[in-house]
Short mmCIF file of C-alpha atoms in Angstrom, two decimals:
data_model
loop_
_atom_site.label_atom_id
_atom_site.label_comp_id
_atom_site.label_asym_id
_atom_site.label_seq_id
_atom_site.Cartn_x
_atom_site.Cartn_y
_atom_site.Cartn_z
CA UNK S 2 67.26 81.36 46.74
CA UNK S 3 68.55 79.67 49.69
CA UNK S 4 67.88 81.43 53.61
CA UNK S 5 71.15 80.09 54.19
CA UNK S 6 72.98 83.63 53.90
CA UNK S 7 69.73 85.53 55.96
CA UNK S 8 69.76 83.07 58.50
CA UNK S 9 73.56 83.77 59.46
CA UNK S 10 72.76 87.25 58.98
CA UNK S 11 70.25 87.12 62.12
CA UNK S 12 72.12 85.12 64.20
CA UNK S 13 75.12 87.17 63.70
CA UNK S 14 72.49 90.38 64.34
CA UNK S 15 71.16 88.86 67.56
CA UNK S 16 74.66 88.11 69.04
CA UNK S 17 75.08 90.86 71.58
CA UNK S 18 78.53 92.71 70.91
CA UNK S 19 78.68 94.09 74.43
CA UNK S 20 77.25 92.49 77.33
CA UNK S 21 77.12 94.26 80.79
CA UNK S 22 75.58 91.68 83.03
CA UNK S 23 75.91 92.89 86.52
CA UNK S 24 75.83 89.80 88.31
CA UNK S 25 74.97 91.90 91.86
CA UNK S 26 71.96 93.60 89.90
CA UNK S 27 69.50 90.47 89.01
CA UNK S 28 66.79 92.42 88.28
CA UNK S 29 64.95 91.12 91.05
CA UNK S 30 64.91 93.82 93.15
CA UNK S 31 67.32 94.61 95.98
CA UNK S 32 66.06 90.91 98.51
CA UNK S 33 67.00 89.03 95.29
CA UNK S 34 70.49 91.44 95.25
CA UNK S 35 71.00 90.27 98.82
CA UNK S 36 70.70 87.09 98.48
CA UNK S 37 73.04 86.93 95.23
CA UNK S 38 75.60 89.38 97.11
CA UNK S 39 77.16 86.53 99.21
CA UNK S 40 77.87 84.17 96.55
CA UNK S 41 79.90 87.18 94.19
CA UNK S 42 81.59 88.41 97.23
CA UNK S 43 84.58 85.98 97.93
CA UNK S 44 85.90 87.44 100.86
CA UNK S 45 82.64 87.03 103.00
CA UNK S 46 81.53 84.08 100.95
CA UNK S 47 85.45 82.52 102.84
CA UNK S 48 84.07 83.48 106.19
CA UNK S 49 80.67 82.31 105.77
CA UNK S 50 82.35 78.77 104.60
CA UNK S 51 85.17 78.69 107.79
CA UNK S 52 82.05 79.18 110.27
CA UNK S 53 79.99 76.68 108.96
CA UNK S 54 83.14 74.31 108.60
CA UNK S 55 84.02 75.08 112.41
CA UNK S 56 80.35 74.72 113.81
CA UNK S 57 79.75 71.74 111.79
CA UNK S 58 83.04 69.76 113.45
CA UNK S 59 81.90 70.41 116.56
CA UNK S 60 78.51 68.94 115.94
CA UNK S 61 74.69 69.42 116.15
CA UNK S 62 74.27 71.83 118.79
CA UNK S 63 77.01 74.14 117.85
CA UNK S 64 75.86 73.92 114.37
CA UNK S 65 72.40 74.63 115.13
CA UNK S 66 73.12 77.84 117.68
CA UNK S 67 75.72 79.04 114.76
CA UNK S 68 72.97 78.64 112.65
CA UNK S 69 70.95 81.53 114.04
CA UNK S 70 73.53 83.31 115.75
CA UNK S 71 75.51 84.55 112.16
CA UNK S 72 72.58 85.23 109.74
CA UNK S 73 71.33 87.38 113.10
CA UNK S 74 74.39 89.18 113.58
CA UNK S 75 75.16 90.01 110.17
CA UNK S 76 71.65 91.28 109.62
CA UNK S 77 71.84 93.57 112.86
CA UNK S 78 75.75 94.60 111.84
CA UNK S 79 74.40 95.20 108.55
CA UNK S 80 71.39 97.36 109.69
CA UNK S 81 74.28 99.49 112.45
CA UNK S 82 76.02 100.55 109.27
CA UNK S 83 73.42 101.63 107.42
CA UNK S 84 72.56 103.67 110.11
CA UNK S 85 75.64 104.93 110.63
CA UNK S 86 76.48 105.18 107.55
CA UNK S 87 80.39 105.96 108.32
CA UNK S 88 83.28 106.37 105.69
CA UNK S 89 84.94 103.20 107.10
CA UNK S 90 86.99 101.00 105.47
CA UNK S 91 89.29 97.59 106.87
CA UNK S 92 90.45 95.82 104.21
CA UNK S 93 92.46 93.62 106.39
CA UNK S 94 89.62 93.06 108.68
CA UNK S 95 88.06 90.01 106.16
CA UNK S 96 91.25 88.90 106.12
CA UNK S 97 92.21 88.33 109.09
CA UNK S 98 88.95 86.52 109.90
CA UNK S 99 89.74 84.33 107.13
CA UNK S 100 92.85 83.68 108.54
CA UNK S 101 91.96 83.13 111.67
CA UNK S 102 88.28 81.11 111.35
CA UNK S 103 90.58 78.91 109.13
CA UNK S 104 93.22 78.08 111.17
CA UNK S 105 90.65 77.19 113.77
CA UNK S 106 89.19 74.33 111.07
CA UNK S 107 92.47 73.65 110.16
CA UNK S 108 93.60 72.74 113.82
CA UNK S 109 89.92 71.59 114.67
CA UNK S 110 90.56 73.19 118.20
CA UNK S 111 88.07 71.76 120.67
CA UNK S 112 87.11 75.48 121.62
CA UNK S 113 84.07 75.87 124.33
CA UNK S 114 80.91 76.39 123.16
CA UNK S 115 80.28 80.20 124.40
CA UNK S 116 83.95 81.14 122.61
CA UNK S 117 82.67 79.85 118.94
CA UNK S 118 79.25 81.74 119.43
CA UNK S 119 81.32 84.64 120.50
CA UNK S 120 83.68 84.67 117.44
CA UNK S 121 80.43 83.86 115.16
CA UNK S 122 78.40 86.94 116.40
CA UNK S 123 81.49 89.05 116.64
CA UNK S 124 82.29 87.93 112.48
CA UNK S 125 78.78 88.49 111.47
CA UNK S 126 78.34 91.89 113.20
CA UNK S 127 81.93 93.09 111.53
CA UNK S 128 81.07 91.42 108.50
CA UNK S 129 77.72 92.98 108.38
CA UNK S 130 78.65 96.50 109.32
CA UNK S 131 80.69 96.68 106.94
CA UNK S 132 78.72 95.00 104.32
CA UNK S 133 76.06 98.27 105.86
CA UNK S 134 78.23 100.98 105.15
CA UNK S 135 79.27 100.10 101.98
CA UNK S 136 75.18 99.96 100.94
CA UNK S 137 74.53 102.88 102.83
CA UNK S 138 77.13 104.78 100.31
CA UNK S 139 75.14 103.18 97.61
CA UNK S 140 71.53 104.05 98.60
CA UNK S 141 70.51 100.12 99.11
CA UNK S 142 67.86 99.67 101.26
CA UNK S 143 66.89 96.83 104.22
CA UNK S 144 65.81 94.50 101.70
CA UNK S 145 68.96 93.79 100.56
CA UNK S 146 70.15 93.12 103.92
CA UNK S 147 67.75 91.09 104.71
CA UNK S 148 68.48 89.28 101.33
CA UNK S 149 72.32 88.73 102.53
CA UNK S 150 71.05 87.36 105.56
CA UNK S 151 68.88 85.01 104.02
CA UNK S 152 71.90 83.68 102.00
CA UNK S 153 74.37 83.24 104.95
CA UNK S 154 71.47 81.35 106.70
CA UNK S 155 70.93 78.84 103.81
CA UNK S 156 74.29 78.63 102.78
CA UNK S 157 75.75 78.08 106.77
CA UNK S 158 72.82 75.62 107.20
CA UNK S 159 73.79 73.27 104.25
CA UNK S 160 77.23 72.86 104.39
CA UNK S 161 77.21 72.69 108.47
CA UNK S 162 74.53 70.70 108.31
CA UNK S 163 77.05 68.29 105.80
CA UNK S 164 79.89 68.67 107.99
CA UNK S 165 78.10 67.54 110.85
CA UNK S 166 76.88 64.53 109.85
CA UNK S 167 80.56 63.60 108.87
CA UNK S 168 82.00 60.91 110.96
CA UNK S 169 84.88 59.32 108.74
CA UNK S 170 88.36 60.08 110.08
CA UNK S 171 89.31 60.96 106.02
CA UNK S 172 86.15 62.81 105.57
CA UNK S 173 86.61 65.34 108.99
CA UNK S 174 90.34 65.84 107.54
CA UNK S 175 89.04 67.16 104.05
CA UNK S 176 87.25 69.67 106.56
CA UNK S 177 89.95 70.79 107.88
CA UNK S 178 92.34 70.49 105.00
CA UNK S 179 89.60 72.90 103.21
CA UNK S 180 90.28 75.47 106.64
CA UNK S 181 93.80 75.82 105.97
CA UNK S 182 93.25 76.90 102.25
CA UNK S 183 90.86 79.28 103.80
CA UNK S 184 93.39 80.57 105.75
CA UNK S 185 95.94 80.53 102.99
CA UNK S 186 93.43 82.49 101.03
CA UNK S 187 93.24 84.82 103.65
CA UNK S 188 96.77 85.08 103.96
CA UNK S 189 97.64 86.20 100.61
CA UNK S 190 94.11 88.30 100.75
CA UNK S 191 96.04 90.05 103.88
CA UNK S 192 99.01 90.39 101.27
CA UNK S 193 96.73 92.35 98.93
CA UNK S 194 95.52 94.48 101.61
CA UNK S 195 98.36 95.76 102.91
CA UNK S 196 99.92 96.16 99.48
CA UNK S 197 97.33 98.79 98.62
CA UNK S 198 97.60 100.48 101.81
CA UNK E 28 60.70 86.67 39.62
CA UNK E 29 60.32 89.94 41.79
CA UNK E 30 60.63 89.99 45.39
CA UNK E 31 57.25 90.31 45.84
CA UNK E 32 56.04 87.18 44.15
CA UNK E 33 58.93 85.51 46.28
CA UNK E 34 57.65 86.65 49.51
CA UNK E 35 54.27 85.21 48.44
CA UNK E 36 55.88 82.00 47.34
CA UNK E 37 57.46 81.55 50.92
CA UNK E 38 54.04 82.71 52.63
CA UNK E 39 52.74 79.59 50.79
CA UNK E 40 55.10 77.15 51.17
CA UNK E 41 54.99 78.26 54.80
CA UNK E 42 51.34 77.96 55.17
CA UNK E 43 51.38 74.41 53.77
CA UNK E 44 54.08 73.26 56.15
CA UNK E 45 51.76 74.78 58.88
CA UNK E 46 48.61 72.89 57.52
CA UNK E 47 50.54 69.68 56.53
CA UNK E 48 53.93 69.14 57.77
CA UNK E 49 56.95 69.04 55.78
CA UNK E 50 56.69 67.09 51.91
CA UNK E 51 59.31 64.51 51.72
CA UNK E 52 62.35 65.25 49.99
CA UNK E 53 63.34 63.99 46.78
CA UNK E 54 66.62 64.63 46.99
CA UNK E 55 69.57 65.03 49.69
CA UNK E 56 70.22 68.51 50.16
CA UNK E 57 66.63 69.87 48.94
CA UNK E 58 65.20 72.76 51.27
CA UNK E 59 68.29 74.66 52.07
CA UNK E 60 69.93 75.11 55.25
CA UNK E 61 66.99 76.98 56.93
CA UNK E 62 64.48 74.35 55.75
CA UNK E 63 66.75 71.47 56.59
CA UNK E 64 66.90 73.42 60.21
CA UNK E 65 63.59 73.48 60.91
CA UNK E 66 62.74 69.92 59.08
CA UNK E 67 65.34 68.40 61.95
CA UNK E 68 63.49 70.08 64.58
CA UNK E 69 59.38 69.72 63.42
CA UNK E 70 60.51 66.17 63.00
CA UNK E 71 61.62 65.57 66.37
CA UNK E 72 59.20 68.03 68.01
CA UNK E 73 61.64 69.50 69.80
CA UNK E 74 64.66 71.93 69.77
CA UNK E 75 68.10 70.38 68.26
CA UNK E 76 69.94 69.42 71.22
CA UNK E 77 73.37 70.08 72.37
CA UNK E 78 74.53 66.96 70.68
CA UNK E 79 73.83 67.62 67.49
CA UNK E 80 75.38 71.25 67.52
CA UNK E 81 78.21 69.03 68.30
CA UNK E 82 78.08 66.30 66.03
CA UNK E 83 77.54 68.62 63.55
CA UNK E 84 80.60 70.42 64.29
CA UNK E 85 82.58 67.42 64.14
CA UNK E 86 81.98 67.01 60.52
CA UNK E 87 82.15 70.20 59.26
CA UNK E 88 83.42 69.99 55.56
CA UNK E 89 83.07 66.09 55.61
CA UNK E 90 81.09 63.86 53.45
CA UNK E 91 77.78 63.42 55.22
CA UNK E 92 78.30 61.35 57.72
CA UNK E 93 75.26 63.03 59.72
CA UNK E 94 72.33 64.55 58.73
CA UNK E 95 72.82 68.37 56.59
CA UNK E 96 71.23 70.10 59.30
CA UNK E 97 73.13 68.76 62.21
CA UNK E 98 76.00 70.02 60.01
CA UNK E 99 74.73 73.43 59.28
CA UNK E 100 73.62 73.84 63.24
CA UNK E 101 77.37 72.72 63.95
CA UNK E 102 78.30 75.41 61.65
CA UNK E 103 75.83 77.93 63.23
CA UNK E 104 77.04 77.24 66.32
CA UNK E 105 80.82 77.96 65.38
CA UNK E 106 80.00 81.35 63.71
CA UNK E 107 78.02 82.24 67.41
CA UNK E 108 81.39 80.91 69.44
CA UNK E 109 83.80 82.91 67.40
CA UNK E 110 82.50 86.43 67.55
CA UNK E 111 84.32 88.59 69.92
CA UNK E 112 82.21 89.67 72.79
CA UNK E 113 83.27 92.48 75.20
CA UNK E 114 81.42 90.48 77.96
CA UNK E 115 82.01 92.14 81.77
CA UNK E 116 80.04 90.56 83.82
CA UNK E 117 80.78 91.98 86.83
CA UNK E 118 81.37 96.12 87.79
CA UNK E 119 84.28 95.09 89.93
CA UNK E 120 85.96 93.60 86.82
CA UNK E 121 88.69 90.69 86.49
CA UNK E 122 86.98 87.96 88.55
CA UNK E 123 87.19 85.18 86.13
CA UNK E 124 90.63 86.17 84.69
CA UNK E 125 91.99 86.39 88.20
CA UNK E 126 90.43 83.05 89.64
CA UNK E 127 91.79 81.33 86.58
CA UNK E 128 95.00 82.76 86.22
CA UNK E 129 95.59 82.16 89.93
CA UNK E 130 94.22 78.07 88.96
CA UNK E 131 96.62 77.97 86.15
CA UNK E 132 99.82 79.71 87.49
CA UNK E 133 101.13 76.98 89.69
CA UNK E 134 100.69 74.13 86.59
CA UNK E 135 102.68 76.58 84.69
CA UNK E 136 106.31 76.03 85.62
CA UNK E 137 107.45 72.56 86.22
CA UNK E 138 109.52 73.05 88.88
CA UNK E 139 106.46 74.14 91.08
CA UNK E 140 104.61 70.96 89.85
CA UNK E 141 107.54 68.47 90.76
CA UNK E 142 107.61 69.93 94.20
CA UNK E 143 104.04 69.80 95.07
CA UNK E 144 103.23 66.21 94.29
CA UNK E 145 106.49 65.63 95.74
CA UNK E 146 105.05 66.74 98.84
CA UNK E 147 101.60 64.44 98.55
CA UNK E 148 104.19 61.42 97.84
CA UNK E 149 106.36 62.05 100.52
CA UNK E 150 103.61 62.56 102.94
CA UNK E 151 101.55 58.98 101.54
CA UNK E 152 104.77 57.51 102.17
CA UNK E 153 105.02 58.90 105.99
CA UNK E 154 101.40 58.27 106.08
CA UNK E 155 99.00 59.57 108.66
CA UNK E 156 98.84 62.30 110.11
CA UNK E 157 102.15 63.33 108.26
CA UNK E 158 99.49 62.24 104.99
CA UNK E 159 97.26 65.50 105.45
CA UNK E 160 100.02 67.64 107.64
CA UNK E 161 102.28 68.43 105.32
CA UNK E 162 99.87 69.02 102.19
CA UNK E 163 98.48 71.39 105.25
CA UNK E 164 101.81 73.21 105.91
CA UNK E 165 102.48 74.12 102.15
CA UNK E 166 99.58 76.21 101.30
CA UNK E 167 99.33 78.03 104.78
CA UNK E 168 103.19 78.62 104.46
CA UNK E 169 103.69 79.66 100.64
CA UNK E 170 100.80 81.86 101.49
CA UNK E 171 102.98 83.54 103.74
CA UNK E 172 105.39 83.99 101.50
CA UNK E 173 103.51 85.20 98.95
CA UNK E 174 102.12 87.51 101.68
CA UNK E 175 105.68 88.58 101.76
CA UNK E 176 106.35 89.24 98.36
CA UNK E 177 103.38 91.14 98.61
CA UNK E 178 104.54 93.76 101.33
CA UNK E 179 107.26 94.12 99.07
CA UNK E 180 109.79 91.99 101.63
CA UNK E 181 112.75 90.66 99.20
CA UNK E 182 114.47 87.10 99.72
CA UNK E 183 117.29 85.53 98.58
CA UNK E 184 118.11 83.22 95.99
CA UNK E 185 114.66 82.18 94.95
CA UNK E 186 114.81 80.71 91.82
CA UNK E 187 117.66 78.16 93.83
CA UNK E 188 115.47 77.24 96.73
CA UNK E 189 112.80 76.65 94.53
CA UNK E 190 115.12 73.79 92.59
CA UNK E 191 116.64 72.81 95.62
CA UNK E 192 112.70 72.23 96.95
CA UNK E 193 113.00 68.99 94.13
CA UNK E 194 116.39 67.91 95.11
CA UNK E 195 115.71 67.74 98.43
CA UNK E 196 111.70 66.62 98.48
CA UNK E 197 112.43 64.21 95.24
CA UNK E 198 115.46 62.83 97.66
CA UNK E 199 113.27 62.26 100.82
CA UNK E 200 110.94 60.40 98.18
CA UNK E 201 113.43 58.22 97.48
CA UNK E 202 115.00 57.32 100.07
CA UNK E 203 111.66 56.91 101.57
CA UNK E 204 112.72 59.39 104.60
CA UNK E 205 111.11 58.56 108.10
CA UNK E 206 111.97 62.13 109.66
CA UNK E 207 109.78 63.15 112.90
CA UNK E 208 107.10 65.18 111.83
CA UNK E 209 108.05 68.65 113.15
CA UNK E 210 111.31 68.02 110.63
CA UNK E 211 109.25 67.15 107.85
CA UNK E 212 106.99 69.91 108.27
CA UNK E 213 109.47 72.40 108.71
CA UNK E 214 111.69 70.95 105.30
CA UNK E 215 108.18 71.36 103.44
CA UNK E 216 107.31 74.66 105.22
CA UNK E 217 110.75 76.41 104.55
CA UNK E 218 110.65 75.81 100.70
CA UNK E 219 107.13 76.43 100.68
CA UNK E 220 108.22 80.41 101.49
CA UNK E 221 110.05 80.51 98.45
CA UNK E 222 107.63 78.98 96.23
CA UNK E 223 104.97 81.31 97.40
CA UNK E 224 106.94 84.41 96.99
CA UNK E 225 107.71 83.51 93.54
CA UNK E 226 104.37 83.30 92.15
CA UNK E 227 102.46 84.87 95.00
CA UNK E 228 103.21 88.84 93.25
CA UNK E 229 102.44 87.54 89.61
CA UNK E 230 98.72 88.59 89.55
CA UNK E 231 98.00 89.24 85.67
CA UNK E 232 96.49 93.25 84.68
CA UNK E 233 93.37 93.85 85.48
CA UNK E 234 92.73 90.70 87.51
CA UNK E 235 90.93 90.13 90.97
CA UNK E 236 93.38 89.35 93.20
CA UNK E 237 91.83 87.84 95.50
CA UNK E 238 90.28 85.15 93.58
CA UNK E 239 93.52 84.95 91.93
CA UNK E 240 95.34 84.05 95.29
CA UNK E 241 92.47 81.52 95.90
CA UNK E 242 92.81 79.88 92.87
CA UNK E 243 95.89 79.70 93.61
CA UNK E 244 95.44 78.08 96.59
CA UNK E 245 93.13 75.27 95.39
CA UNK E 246 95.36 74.58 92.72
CA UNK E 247 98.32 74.19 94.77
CA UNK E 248 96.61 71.99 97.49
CA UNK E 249 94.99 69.95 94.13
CA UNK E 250 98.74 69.16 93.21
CA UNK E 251 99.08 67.91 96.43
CA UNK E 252 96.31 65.35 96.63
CA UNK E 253 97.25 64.39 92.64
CA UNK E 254 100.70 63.45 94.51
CA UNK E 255 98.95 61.48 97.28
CA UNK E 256 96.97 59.99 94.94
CA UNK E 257 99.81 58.88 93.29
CA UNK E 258 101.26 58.19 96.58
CA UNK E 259 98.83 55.46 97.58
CA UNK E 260 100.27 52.65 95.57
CA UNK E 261 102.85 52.72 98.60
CA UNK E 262 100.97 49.88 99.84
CA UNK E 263 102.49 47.41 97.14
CA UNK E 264 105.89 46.23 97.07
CA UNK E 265 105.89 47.24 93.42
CA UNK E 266 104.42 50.60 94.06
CA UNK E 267 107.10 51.25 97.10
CA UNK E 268 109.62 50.85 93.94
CA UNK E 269 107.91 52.77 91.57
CA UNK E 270 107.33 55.80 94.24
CA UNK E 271 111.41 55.84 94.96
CA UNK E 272 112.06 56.06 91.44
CA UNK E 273 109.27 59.14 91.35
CA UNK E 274 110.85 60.67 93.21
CA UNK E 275 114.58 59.96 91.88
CA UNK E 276 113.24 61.68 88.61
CA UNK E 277 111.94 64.71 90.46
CA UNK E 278 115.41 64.93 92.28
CA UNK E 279 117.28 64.81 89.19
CA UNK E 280 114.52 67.34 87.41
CA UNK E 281 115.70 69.47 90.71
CA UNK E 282 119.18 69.45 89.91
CA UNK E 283 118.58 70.45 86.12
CA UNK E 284 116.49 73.43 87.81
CA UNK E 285 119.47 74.34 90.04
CA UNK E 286 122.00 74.12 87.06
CA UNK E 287 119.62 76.55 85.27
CA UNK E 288 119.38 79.00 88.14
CA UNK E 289 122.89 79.40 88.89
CA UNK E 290 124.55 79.28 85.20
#
């Protein structure tokens, strides 16, 4: 008697015939959650990439203020809306950052320092405030916040931290080249928007 | 024999492996497929690799050209790939079906390819900054119009602009065009509306459409460089020829495009 026919049996026993693998829900617990949320959440995931694409071009020291300035934004947007806890919803709002963060890149406009912190803290409070009232709805707690803040800040710090040290001509042009698909992403994301509104 | 004195018979043979290792075999084939299995991996100490799933796969219903085991794993491995899983891996639903749709959708019609690289060899003929301007332009621009189509705003005569795109791009490719950029951009820009608005509305059921538009988007702009990839054997005199006759076939491809869309 051969196990041949038992064998297949199992395997074909063992193969799950409906998976539901949350990708948000690791198991974790809710700083784990966080820190996943960025990285399944293309529309902030765009911003977070613009920003870091933007400080990085204009070097070191805007790179390293951006650095703190977004994760610290988002986290205190994110902790606003889960206190407020408000029924508010701009699906245009990502958008339209996306649109405009990579158009910046795109045109690498030499923009003072004090305007690119302003448009990175106003981003990550929007972003996060939103991002807070949407968890608030759900019952998710500061952890997860905290989590998502922890991702923006180690996702901003490598790929600025990359774009700074660029310094070939066709290496700062794939920079920007990668802004205007941001901002063609954003365009059509502004498309879906206002479609369903 | 009763299934009782054949469980003990395994229990034994089982135990002995444990103690002793696997007997040699006196003949190919001896052992079964589970005992071949586990042979392959107590010999090598380790679990069969990748490799030999796929080695084995590769010979499936062939004379043994590998080893039986590497066969039956290949086989094993088949049987796991074609069950049907209802796999969601995500509670918003459609992310991978929209990202790849949106990848796939601009490879899918010819006419959209033509034009794109049309636009990298045209702009590795102008060079820099025309190079990276007007592989900038399309995306932001067809964006726009897909933005349009969209908001439900209708245009004209798609289907036309969209094969006049290769006349005209294929044409500037050949006749290796030196227009001022604002020209050039605009040329690429306007067809770029049209080409947008075509595809931008296509988003499949139950796909993400946001990841769909940004697949989109990288595939388009990956067209691009594949054309100024193309586009850098510019540099040779040989090249220079081979790059106006590119782009005499894309014209002419155009024109077959525009004889389909108006008859």
């Amino acid at each position: 008697m051969s196990f041949r026919p038992v064998l297949l049996l199992l395997v074909v026993l063992a193969f799950p015939g409906r998976a539901e693998a949350h990708l948000i829900n690791t198991g974790f617990g809710p700083f784990y959650d966080g820190l996943m949320h960025l990285f399944v959440t293309p529309e902030d995931l765009l911003q977070v990439i613009a920003l870091a694409l933007l400080a990085g071009l204009r070097g070191p020291v805007v790179g390293r203020t951006v650095l703190f300035a977004l994760p610290a934004s988002w986290l205190f947007g994110s902790i606003a809306g889960l206190l407020l806890a408000a029924q508010l919803a701009l699906p245009a709002a990502s958008a339209v950052m996306a649109i405009v963060l990579g158009a910046l890149v795109a045109a690498d406009k030499r923009l003072r320092f004090d305007i690119i912190i302003s448009i990175t803290i106003a981003a990550g409070f929007v972003n996060g405030a939103l991002n807070g009232m949407e968890l608030a709805r759900t019952g998710s707690g500061t952890l997860f916040v905290l989590g998502v803040a922890t991702s923006v800040f180690v996702a901003l710090a490598l790929l600025a931290g990359q774009t700074a040290s660029l310094r070939a001509m066709w290496a700062r042009t794939t920079a920007r080249v990668a802004g205007s698909w941001i901002a063609a992403s954003g365009l059509f994301m502004l498309g879906w928007a206002l479609r369903a509104t | 024999m009763n299934n009782l004195q054949w469980l003990e018979t395994r229990v034994d043979k089982l135990r002995a492996v444990l103690q002793n290792g696997f007997p040699p075999l006196e003949k190919e084939g001896q052992g079964g497929f589970a005992g071949g299995c586990f042979r392959q991996v107590w010999a090598a100490n380790t679990s069969p690799s990748i490799p030999l799933f796929l080695r084995g796969m590769s010979n499936v219903g062939r004379e043994s050209t590998v080893s039986r085991p590497a066969s039956c794993l290949g086989l094993c491995f088949i049987l796991v790939l074609a069950l049907p899983a209802n796999v969601l891996a995500h509670s918003a639903g459609g992310e991978a079906l929209g990202f790849f749709s949106g990848l796939a959708h601009p490879i899918s019609g010819l006419d959209h390819v033509l034009a794109m690289v049309a636009v990298g060899l045209w702009g590795a003929q102008l060079g820099a900054p025309a190079l990276w301007i007007l592989p900038v332009t399309f995306p932001m621009v067809m964006a726009f119009g897909g933005m349009l189509g969209l908001m439900g705003v209708q245009l004209p005569g798609i289907e036309v602009c969209i094969a006049l795109s290769a006349v005209a791009l294929g044409l500037m490719v050949l006749r290796e065009a030196q227009p001022n950029l604002l020209a050039a951009a605009f040329l690429v820009g306007f067809f770029a509306i049209f080409h947008g608005h075509a595809h931008g509305t296509e988003l499949p059921q139950g796909a993400n459409g946001m990841l769909y538009s940004i697949g989109f988007v990288i595939a388009t702009g990956t067209l691009h460089a594949a054309g100024i990839a193309i586009g850098l054997v510019h540099r040779w005199p040989a090249g220079r020829l081979a790059l106006r006759a590119a782009g005499a076939l894309v014209s002419i491809a155009g024109v077959v495009f525009l004889w389909r869309a108006i008859a």
